[in-house]
Structure formats: structure tokens, C-alpha cells
XYZ file of C-alpha atoms in Angstrom:
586
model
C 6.606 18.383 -14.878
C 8.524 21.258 -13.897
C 6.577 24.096 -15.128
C 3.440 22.079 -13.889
C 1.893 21.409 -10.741
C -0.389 18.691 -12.102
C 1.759 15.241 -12.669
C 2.771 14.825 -16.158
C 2.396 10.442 -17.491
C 5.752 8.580 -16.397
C 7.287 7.247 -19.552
C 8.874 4.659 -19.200
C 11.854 4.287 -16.772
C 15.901 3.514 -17.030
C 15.140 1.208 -13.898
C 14.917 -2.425 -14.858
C 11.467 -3.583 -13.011
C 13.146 -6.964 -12.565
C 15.448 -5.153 -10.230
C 16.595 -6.891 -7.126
C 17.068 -3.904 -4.723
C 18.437 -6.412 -2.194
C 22.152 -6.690 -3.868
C 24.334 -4.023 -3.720
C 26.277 -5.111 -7.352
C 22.701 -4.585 -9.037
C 21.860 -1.012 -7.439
C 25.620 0.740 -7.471
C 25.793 0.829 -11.235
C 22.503 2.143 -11.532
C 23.207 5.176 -8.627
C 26.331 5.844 -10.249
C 24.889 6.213 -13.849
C 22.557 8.767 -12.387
C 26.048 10.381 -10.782
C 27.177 10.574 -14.436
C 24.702 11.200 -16.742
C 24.785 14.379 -18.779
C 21.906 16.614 -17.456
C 22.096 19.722 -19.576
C 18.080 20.918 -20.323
C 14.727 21.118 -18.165
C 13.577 17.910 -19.928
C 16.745 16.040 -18.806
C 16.277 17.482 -15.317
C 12.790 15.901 -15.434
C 14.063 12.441 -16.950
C 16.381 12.132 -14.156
C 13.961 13.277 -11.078
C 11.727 10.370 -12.593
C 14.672 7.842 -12.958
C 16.156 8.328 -9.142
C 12.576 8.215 -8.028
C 11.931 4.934 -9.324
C 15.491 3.773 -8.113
C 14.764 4.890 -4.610
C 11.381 3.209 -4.846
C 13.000 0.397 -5.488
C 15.372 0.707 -2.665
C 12.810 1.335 -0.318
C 10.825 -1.274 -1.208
C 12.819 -3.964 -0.841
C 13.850 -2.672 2.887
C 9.744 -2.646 3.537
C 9.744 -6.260 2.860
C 12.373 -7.484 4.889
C 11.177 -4.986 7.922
C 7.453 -6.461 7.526
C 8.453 -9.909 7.479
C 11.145 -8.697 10.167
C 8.174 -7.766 12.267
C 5.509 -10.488 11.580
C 7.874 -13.096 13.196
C 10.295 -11.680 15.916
C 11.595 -15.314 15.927
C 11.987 -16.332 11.987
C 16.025 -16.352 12.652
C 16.407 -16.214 8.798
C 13.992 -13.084 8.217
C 15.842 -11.355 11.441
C 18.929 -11.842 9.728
C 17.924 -10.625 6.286
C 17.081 -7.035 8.034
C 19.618 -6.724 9.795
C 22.291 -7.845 7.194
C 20.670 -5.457 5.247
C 20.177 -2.403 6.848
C 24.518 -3.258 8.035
C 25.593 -3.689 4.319
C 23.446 -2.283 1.681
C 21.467 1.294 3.243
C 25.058 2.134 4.782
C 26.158 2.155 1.449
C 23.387 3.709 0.013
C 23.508 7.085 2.114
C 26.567 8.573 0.436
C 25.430 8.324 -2.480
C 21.685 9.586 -1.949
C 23.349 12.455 -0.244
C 25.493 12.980 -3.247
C 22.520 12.819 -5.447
C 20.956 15.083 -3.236
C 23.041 17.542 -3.798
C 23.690 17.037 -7.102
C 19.984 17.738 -7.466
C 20.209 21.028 -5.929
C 23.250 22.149 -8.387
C 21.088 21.055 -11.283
C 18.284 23.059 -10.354
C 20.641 25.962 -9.593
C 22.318 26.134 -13.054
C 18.992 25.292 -15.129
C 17.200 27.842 -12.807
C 14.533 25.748 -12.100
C 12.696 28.312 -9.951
C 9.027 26.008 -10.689
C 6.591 25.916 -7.395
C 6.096 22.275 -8.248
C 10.484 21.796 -7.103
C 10.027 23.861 -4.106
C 8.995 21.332 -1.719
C 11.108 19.098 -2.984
C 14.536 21.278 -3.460
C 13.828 22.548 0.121
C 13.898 19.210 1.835
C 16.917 18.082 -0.482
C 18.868 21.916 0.949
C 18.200 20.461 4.170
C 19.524 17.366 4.122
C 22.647 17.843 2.280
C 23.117 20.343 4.931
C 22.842 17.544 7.608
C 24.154 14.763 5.929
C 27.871 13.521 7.520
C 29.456 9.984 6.475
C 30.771 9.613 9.807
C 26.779 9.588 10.802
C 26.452 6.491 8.675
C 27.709 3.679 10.741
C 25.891 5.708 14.098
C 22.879 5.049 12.032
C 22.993 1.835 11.550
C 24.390 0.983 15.049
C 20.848 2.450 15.827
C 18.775 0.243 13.625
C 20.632 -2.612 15.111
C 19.263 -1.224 18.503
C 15.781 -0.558 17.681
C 15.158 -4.791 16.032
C 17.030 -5.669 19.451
C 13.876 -3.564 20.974
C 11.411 -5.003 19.029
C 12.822 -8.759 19.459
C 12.545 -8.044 23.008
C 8.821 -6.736 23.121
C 7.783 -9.486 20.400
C 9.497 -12.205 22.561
C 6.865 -10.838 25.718
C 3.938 -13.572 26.489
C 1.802 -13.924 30.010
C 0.445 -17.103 31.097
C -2.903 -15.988 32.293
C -6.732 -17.455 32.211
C -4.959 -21.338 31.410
C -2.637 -20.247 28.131
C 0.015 -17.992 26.679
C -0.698 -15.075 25.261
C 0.792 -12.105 24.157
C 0.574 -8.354 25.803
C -1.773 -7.449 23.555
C -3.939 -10.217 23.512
C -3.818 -9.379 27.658
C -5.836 -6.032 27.290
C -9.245 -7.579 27.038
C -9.259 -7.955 30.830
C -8.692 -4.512 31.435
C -12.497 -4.030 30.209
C -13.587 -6.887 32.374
C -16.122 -6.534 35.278
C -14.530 -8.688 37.880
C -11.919 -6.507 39.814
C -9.709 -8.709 41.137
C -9.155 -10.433 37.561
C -8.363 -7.074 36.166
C -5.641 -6.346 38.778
C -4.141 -9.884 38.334
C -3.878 -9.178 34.453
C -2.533 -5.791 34.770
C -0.034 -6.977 36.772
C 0.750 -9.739 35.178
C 1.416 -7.426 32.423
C 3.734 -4.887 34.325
C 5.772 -7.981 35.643
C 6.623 -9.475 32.203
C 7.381 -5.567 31.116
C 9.827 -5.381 34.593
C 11.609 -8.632 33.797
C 12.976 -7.044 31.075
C 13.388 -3.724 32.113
C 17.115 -3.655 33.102
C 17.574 -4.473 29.016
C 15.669 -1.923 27.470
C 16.938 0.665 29.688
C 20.065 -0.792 28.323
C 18.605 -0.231 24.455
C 17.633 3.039 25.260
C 20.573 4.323 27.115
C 22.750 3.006 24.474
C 20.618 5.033 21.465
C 20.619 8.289 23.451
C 24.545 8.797 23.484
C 24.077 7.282 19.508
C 21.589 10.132 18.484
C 23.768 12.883 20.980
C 26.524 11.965 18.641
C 25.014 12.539 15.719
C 24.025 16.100 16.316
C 27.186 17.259 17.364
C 28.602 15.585 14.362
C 26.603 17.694 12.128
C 27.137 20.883 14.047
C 24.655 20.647 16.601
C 24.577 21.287 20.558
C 22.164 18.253 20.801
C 19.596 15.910 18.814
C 16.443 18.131 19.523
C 17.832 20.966 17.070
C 19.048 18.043 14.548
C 15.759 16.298 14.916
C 14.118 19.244 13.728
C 15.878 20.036 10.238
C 15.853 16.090 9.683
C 12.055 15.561 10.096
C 12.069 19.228 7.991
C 9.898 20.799 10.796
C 10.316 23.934 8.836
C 6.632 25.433 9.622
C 7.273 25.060 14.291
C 9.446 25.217 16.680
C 10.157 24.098 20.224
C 8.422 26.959 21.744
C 5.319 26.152 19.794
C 5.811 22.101 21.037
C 6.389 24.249 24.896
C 2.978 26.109 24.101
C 0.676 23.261 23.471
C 2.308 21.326 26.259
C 0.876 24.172 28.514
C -2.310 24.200 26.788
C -2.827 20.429 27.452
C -2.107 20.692 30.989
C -4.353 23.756 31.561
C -7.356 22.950 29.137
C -7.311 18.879 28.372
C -5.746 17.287 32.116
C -8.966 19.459 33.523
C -11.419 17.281 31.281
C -9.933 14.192 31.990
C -9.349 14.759 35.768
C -13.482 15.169 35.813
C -14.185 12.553 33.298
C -12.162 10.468 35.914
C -14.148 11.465 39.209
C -17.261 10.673 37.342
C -15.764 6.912 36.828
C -14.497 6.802 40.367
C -18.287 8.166 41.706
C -19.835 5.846 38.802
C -17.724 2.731 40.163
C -18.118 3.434 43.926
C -14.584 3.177 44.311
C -12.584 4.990 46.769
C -9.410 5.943 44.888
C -8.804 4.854 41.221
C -6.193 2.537 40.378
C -4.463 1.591 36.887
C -6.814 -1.542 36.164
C -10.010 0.531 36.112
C -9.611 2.915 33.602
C -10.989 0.646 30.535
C -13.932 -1.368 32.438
C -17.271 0.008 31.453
C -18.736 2.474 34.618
C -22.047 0.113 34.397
C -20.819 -3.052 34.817
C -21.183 -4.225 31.378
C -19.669 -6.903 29.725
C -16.269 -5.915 27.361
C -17.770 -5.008 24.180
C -16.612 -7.743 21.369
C -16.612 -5.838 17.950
C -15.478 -9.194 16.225
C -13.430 -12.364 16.729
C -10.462 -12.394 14.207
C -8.824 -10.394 11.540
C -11.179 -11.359 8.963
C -13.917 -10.293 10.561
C -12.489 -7.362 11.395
C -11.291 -6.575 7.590
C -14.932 -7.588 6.383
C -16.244 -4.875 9.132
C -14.215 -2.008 8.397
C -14.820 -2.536 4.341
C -18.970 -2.304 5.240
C -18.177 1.076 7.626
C -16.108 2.989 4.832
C -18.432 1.785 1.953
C -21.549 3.569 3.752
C -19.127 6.849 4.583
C -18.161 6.788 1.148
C -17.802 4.225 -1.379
C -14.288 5.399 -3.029
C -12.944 4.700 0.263
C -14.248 1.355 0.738
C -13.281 0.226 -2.616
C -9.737 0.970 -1.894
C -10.079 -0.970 1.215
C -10.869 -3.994 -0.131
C -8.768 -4.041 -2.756
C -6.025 -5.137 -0.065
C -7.001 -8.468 0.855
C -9.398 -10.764 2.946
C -8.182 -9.864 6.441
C -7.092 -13.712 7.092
C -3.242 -13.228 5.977
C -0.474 -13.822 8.195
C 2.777 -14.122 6.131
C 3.803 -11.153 6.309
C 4.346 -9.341 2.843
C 5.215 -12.578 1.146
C 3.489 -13.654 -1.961
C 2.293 -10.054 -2.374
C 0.264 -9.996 0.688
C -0.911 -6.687 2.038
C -2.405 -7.466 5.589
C -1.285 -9.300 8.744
C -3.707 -8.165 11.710
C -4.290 -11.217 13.962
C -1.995 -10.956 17.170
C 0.384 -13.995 17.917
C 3.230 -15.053 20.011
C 6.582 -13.693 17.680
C 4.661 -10.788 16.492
C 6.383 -7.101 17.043
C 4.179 -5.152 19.076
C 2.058 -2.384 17.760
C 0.654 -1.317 14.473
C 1.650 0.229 11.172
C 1.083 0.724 7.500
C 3.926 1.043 5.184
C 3.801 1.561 1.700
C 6.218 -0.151 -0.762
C 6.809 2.422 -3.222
C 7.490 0.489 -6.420
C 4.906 -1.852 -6.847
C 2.998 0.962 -4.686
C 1.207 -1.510 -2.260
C 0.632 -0.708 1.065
C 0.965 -3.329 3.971
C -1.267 -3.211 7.408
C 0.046 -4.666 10.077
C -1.582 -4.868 13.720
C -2.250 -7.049 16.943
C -5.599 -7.542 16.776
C -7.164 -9.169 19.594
C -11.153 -8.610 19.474
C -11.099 -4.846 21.694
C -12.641 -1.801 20.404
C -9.177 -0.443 20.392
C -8.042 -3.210 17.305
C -11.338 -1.429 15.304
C -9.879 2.041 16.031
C -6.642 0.678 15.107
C -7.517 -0.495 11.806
C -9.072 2.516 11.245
C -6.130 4.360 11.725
C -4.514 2.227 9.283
C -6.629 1.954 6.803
C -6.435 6.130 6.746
C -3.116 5.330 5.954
C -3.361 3.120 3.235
C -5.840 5.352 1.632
C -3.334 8.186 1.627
C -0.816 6.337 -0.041
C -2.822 4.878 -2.416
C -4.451 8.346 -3.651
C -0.745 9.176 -4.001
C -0.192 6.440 -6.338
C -0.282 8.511 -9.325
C 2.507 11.104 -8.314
C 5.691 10.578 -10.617
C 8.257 11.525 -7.742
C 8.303 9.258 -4.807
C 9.560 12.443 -2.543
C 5.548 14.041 -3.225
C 4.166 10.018 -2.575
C 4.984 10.768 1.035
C 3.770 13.702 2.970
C 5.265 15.372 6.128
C 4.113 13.139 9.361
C 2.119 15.998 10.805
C -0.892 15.143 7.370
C -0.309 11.547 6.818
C -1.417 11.037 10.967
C -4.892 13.672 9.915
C -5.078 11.025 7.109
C -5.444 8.525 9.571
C -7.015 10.218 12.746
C -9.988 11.500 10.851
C -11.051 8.294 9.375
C -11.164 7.359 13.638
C -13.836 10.357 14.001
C -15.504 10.121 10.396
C -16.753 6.577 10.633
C -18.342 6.531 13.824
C -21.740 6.844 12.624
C -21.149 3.458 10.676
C -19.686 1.136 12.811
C -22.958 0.298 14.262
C -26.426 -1.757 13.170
C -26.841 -5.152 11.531
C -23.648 -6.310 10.277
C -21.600 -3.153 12.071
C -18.926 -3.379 14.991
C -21.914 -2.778 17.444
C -25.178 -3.864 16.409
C -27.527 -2.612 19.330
C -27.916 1.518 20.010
C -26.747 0.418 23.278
C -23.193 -1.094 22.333
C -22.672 2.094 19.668
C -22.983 4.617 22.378
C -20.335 2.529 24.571
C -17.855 2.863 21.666
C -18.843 6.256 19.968
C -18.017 7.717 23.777
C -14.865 6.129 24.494
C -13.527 6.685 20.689
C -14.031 10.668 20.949
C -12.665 10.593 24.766
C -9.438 8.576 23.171
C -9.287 11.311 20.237
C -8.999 14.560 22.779
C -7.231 12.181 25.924
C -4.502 11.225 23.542
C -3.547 15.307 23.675
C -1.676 14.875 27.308
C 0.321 11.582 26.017
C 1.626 13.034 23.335
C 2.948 16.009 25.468
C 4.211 13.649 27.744
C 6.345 11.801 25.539
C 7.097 14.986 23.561
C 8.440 16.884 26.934
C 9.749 13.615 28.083
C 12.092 13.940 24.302
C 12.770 17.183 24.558
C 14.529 16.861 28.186
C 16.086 13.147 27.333
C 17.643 15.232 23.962
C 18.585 18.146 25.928
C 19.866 16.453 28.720
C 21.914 13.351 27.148
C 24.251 12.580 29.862
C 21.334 12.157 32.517
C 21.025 8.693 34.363
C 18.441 6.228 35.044
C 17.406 7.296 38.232
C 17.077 10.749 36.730
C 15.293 9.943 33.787
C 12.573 8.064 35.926
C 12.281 10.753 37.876
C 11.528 13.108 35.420
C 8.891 10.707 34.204
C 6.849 10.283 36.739
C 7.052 14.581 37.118
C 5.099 14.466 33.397
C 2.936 12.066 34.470
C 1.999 14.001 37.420
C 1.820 16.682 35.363
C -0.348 15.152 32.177
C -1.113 11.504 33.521
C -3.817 10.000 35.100
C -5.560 10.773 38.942
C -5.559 7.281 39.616
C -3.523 5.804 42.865
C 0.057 4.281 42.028
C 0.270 3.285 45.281
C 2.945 0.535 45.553
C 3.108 0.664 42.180
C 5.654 3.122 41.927
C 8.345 0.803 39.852
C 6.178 0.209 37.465
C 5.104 3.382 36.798
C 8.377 4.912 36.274
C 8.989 2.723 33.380
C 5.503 2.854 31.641
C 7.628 4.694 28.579
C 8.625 1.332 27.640
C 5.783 0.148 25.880
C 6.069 3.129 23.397
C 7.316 1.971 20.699
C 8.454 5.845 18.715
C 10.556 6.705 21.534
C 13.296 3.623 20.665
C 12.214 3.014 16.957
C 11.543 6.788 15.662
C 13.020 9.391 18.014
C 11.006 12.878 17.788
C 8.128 11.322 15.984
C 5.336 11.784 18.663
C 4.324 15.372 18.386
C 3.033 15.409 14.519
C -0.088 13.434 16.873
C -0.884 15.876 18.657
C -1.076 18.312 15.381
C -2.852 16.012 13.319
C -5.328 15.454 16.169
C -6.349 18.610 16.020
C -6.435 18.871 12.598
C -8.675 15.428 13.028
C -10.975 16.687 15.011
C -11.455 19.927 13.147
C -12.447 17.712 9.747
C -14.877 16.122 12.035
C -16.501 19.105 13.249
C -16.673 20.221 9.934
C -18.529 16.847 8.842
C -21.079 17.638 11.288
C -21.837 21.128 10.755
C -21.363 20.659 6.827
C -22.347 16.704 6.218
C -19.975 14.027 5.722
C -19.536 14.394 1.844
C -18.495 17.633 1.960
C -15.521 16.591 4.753
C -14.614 13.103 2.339
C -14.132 15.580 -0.637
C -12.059 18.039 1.482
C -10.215 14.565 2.609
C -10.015 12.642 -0.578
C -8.576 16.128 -2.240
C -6.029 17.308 0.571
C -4.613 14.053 0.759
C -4.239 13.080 -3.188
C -1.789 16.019 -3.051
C 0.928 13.487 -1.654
C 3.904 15.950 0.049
C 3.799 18.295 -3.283
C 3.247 21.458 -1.205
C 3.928 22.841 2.355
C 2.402 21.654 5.426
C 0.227 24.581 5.999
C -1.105 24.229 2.501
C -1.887 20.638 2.825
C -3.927 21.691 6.151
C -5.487 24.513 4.123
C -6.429 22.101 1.052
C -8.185 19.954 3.980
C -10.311 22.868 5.109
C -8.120 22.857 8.347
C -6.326 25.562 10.585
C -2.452 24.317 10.970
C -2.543 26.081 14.329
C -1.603 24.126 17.888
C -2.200 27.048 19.714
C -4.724 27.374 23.221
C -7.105 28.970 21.180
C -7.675 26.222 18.886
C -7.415 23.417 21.520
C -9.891 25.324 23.510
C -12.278 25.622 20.978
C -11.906 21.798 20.441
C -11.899 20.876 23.766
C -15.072 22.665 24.456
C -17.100 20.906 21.367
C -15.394 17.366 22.752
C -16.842 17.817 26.201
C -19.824 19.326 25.179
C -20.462 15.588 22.680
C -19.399 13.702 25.719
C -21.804 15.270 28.060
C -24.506 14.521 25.587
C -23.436 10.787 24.916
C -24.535 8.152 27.612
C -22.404 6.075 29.607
């Protein structure tokens, strides 16, 4: 395995497979005899990579379980309690000792001069974070995880009464594609009340994880988080500047495209000034498309669309269930996609690394959104699972910036099956309504994510600001990247529209890699249609079966991709996206 880049068979592990990863008296003795054990040749070196892989799978694993379950009911008191017990006793005690076998790693590799480009990815991060790592951090860390499930409890605890019943936020956003006006405003505000109720408490969260994440860069030698953030997420191949230059190249080459995209839907409407609840109704009056009525559906859907784009893909789909789940990852199950009251918000796939099973999990509530969601996910999924036959669980996970083109692309690459008998949208009619606003969400996501990567950057670099500032400053981004429609007594709620995303309280920093995948996204797609589709899966299936093994330029390279965020490439882009959305009918 080290003088290899091609994954040698795992013989068998140390690691009992009946290990319960959950009790700290069955994992210690097993981290300690890795601590001890007599490494002395390159085949010992290899023996113990594979045997604190599988260890760490195992750890990581059992955390997935208890977060998913965590997250599928916000008010299970038991499976709150399990999390949080766990990520206060058993990860706090687990950090040390990764770090130490971090950097006992390193000295191995040093003394047995194992120079292999198979370690350098690997050996790299592990420099890194040995470099970073301070047991004082430790309890910050976990002080934060207690912060983020407080988050989450609070969003998953957020229901509107509206149309006759209780429903949750995300059940709400099919009446922002509704035709009647006045119902639209009443839901969207409706909305942005139940967010404001609450708002004095998450500012509370969020206030309380800034000075948290201030503290831990300055423990570990930095002036603030931004420059910690970096070396942690092991943004080795960009910088700041390079965030600063796309942020410029989305206000001077993607705001223009959306500011005339939205004049067009003003003129279209015959409205005088645009407001908030008319930026999802269809221009023509039409009714909200309905792709398909529950998460079975759904699942049963998105199988048919990746079996005609490629039938490896849709096989691995499948394999994960009927759709219909909703337990969480209990009894092995690998979906949960219906929204309900108790539900965290959002969406996510997470992959537990021992039995090597990913989990989807999503609010699905019949929009065209939910489809691209699951999408998304399912891109996900299939990354992990093409991973599953990497020995090292470091290579089974690639940097952020390739698992999110993993996921984007599968948005862009299906499009042409999500329609006919059978398909999302069965008439021509319905498929052009969704084909539009899918590629108009793929290049309008560009000025989010440099709003909430600006909006990091001065939170990080400015820790000590207050509320008043901070909403300031938010509503100068959204000036700057938002929207041209009115907020016009309206001004509260806009200043705390950050609230709903989820990565700045759960995931600090992770928000740009969108923005890079994107583009890498929409360069696969482009390729698809000047090359054909099979030629883009192949690039796909082969880019993304190389796990993390190699740096991120090469993964981007292996995909037939330009890692390059530059105003050059988002022109060039930007040009093809408005040129397909010009052609496309309302």
C-alpha cells in the first residue's frame, strides 16, 4: 500500500467488528494499543494505517448514528441526550489521543522514510493538524457542539399554523410558488414571524460560538479563526485573496444576470416593485409545479432519472432503500426524506464509515427544490459509495471543495431525465419550467455563497463586533449580492435572513467550497453537452472513485475540470448560463 497508489485487499483487522464505539472502556484500550505497538518495517507501518482506520471508522460511525437520529427527531429527549452525552464524554476524550496518533504517524513515516505519493495526502493533512491541535481547544469544542444541537432544537422546534394546520418551515415554501398574491405574502410572513420569535436566542447561539471559535485561534497561535479555519479545513491549494477575488467577480459578472433576470419577472408580473414573496411564483401564472407527493415517490423518481443517465448510478441508488423510511438510521435504515414537525431543518448525507452506508436525510415537501435536493444527495451518496473500496478512511473522504462537484453535477447532469411518462415533469411544458429555474439556481447560488463567505470573513475578523453591527454589515452584502426586490418595512426581517443558514452555526467556514464546486459543476455539464453525457459520467464515476487520495487540483483535473475561481472562468460560465436561459422558455 505504500509503494502503491492502487489499494492493496484489507486483511483482516485488529478491530473487533462487534465493537461498541459508544463506550469509552471498549475504545481506550484499543487507541492505546495502537500508542504502543512496535512499528519497526513498511509492512508494520501499513498494518497499523489499516488498524487506526478501521478504529476511527468505528468511532465515527457510531457518532453518525446518534447525530442522524439526533436530527430526525429534535424532540426524542432520549436520542437528544445520547448526542449530546456523547459528543461531552467520549469525542473529548478521543481528541488527545487522535492527535497523539497523529503525530505519531508522522514520526513513523519520518524514521521509515516513507517518502510514497500514495502518504502524501495523507501525511500532509496529519502535519497540519498536529500543528493545530491544543488540549485546551478540547472542551471549546465541545462547548460548541453543545451550541450548534441547541441551534438545531430551536429551528426543528419551528411550525406555522397556516391554510387550517401545522406545518413546518419547510413544508411552508410551496406557497411561495403560488399564484394568488396575497396568500404568498401571508405565508412569507408567517414564516419571517416564527423565524423573529426566536431571533433574540439564536443571536444568543451565535454570539456565544463567535467568542468560542475567536478563542480557539488564538489558542493555537492565531490572530483570529479565519487563518485557523484555513489550515483546519487544509485549504492548502487558496487563500483569502482568491475567496476576495471571486467575491468581486460575482458582484461584477453574476448580480448583473440576476438583476435582469429580475426586471424581466417584475415586467413579466406587471408588478411595480418586487417584493420577497415573488421571487418563486411562475412569471405566467401557472400553477406550482408538483414533481411528486411523498418521499417514496420521490426515491422511486430519482432511481428512474439516474438509471436513464447511467445505469451504475442508478443501481447504487436503489440499493439504499424504498424512500418511505422515517426512523432515522435505526434498524440499518439509510433514508429519512419526508418533512415533519421535530425534524432538523435542512438536508444532508453522511456516510458511516464502518459498515460504509450512507444516510440521506431531507425535508421533503413536494417542490422542485426537494427533487434538486435529493439530487444533491444522492451525488453524495454515490461518492462515498465509489469510495467504499479505499483501505484508509482518511482517502474515503475527499476535501469539501470535490465531494460538493460530486453532488452539484448530478443537479445539472440529470436534467434531461427528469421529464416524460413516469419523470418529475411529464409534459414538455412542466420540463422547461424546471430545467430553467434548476440552471438559474446553479449560477444564482454564486452571490449567496459570497455573501455568507464575506459575511465569515468579517464576523472572524471582527469577533468583538455587536449585534447592531453585525446586521448592519448584512444587509451591506445583501445590497451588494442580494436581490432588487423592495424590503420595504421589512427591514427586521431582512437583517436576520442569515438565520436560516444552517453552515454558519453548525460548520463555520464551510460555505465557499460551493461556490468552487459550482463551477467545477457547471464545467462537467458543459462538457456533457459538447462531448455527450457518457463521456462526462466516466470523467465523474473516475474522479470521484479516487476518494481524497490526491490533491484537490488533481481530483479537479481527474474530472476533466479547471480548479480555477477566477473572473475568467466565471465569465466564461456565466456567459454559456445566460446564453441556455435566453434560449429556454418561461
Amino acid at each position: 500500500m505504500v509503494a502503491s497508489n492502487t489499494p492493496a485487499p484489507q486483511p483482516a483487522s485488529s478491530i473487533p467488528a462487534t465493537l461498541d464505539a459508544r463506550r469509552w472502556d471498549a475504545l481506550e484500550p484499543l487507541f492505546r494499543e495502537l500508542l504502543d505497538r512496535p512499528v519497526r518495517t513498511g509492512a508494520e507501518f501499513e498494518r497499523w494505517l489499516l488498524d487506526r482506520s478501521e478504529l476511527e471508522a468505528a468511532c465515527s460511525e457510531a457518532q453518525a448514528d446518534l447525530y442522524i437520529t439526533m436530527t430526525c427527531s429534535t424532540e426524542d429527549q432520549d436520542a437528544q441526550a445520547a448526542y449530546a452525552t456523547h459528543m461531552r464524554t467520549i469525542v473529548p476524550k478521543i481528541k488527545p489521543l487522535t492527535f497523539e496518533l497523529d503525530r505519531r504517524m508522522v514520526r513513523l513515516a519520518d524514521e521509515l522514510k516513507a517518502r510514497s505519493p500514495r502518504l502524501e495526502v495523507l501525511l500532509r493533512d496529519a502535519r497540519a493538524d498536529v500543528e493545530l491541535f491544543r488540549e485546551e481547544n478540547v472542551p471549546l469544542e465541545t462547548e460548541l457542539s453543545d451550541l450548534s444541537q441547541k441551534y438545531e432544537q430551536v429551528m426543528g422546534a419551528m411550525t406555522v399554523t397556516f391554510d387550517g394546520r401545522e406545518q413546518t418551515l419547510s413544508q411552508m415554501a410551496v406557497y411561495q410558488e403560488r399564484t394568488d398574491r396575497a396568500v404568498r405574502e401571508a405565508a412569507w410572513r408567517g414564516v419571517v414571524e416564527r423565524r423573529l420569535a426566536d431571533k433574540a436566542a439564536i443571536d444568543a447561539i451565535f454570539d456565544q460560538m463567535v467568542e468560542r471559535r475567536h478563542r480557539l485561534a488564538i489558542n493555537a497561535g492565531f490572530s483570529n479563526f479565519v487563518g485557523f479555519s484555513f489550515k483546519a479545513k487544509h485549504r492548502f491549494d487558496y487563500t483569502p485573496a482568491d475567496c476576495f477575488a471571486f467575491h468581486d467577480a460575482c458582484e461584477k459578472l453574476i448580480v448583473p444576470i440576476i438583476r435582469r433576470q429580475e426586471l424581466k419577472r417584475r415586467q413579466t408580473l406587471k408588478l411595480d416593485t418586487l417584493r420577497p414573496w415573488d421571487l418563486s411564483v411562475d412569471v405566467r401564472g401557472r400553477a406550482p409545479l408538483k414533481p411528486f407527493t411523498d418521499g417514496r415517490e420521490l426515491m422511486d423518481k430519482s432511481v428512474r432519472a439516474f438509471e436513464a443517465l447511467d445505469p451504475r448510478l442508478g443501481a447504487m441508488l436503489r440499493s439504499l432503500g424504498r424512500g418511505d423510511e422515517a426512523r432515522g438510521s435505526r434498524d440499518g435504515s439509510n433514508l429519512d426524506l419526508d418533512s415533519r414537525k421535530g425534524k432538523a431543518p435542512g438536508g444532508y448525507q453522511y456516510m458511516r464509515d464502518r459498515s460504509k452506508r450512507p444516510f440521506i436525510f431531507m425535508n421533503a415537501a413536494s417542490t422542485s427544490k426537494d427533487v434538486t435536493v435529493m439530487l444533491h444527495e444522492a451525488g453524495h451518496a454515490f461518492h462515498s459509495i465509489l469510495c467504499n473500496d479505499e483501505p484508509l478512511l482518511a482517502y474515503r473522504h475527499a476535501p469539501i471543495e470535490f465531494c460538493e462537484v460530486a453532488s452539484m453535477s448530478m443537479e445539472l447532469l440529470t436534467l434531461p431525465h427528469v421529464s416524460g411518462p413516469g419523470g418529475f415533469y411529464p409534459t414538455p411544458e412542466d420540463y422547461a419550467r424546471a430545467a430553467r429555474a434548476q440552471i438559474e439556481r446553479s449560477i444564482f447560488l454564486l452571490p449567496w455563497v459570497a455573501t455568507i463567505d464575506a459575511f465569515q470573513h468579517w464576523i472572524y475578523t471582527n469577533p468583538t463586533h455587536t449585534q447592531d453591527e453585525r446586521r448592519r454589515f448584512w444587509i451591506a452584502l445583501d445590497e451588494r449580492f442580494g436581490s432588487s426586490c423592495s424590503w420595504q418595512g421589512l427591514e427586521e426581517a431582512r437583517a436576520s435572513t442569515w438565520h436560516r443558514q444552517p453552515h454558519l452555526f453548525s460548520v463555520p467556514f464551510y460555505y465557499i467550497e460551493y461556490a468552487i464546486a459550482q463551477l467545477g459543476a457547471l464545467q462537467l455539464w458543459l462538457h456533457s453537452l459538447e462531448h455527450g453525457p457518457t463521456s462526462a459520467i466516466d470523467l465523474y464515476i473516475k474522479s470521484l472513485s479516487l476518494g481524497g487520495s490526491r490533491p484537490l487540483p488533481e481530483l479537479f483535473h481527474a474530472a476533466g475540470l479547471r480548479f480555477d475561481f477566477s473572473a475568467e472562468t466565471v465569465q466564461r460560465l456565466a456567459d454559456r448560463v445566460e446564453r441556455e436561459l435566453d434560449r429556454l422558455p418561461e
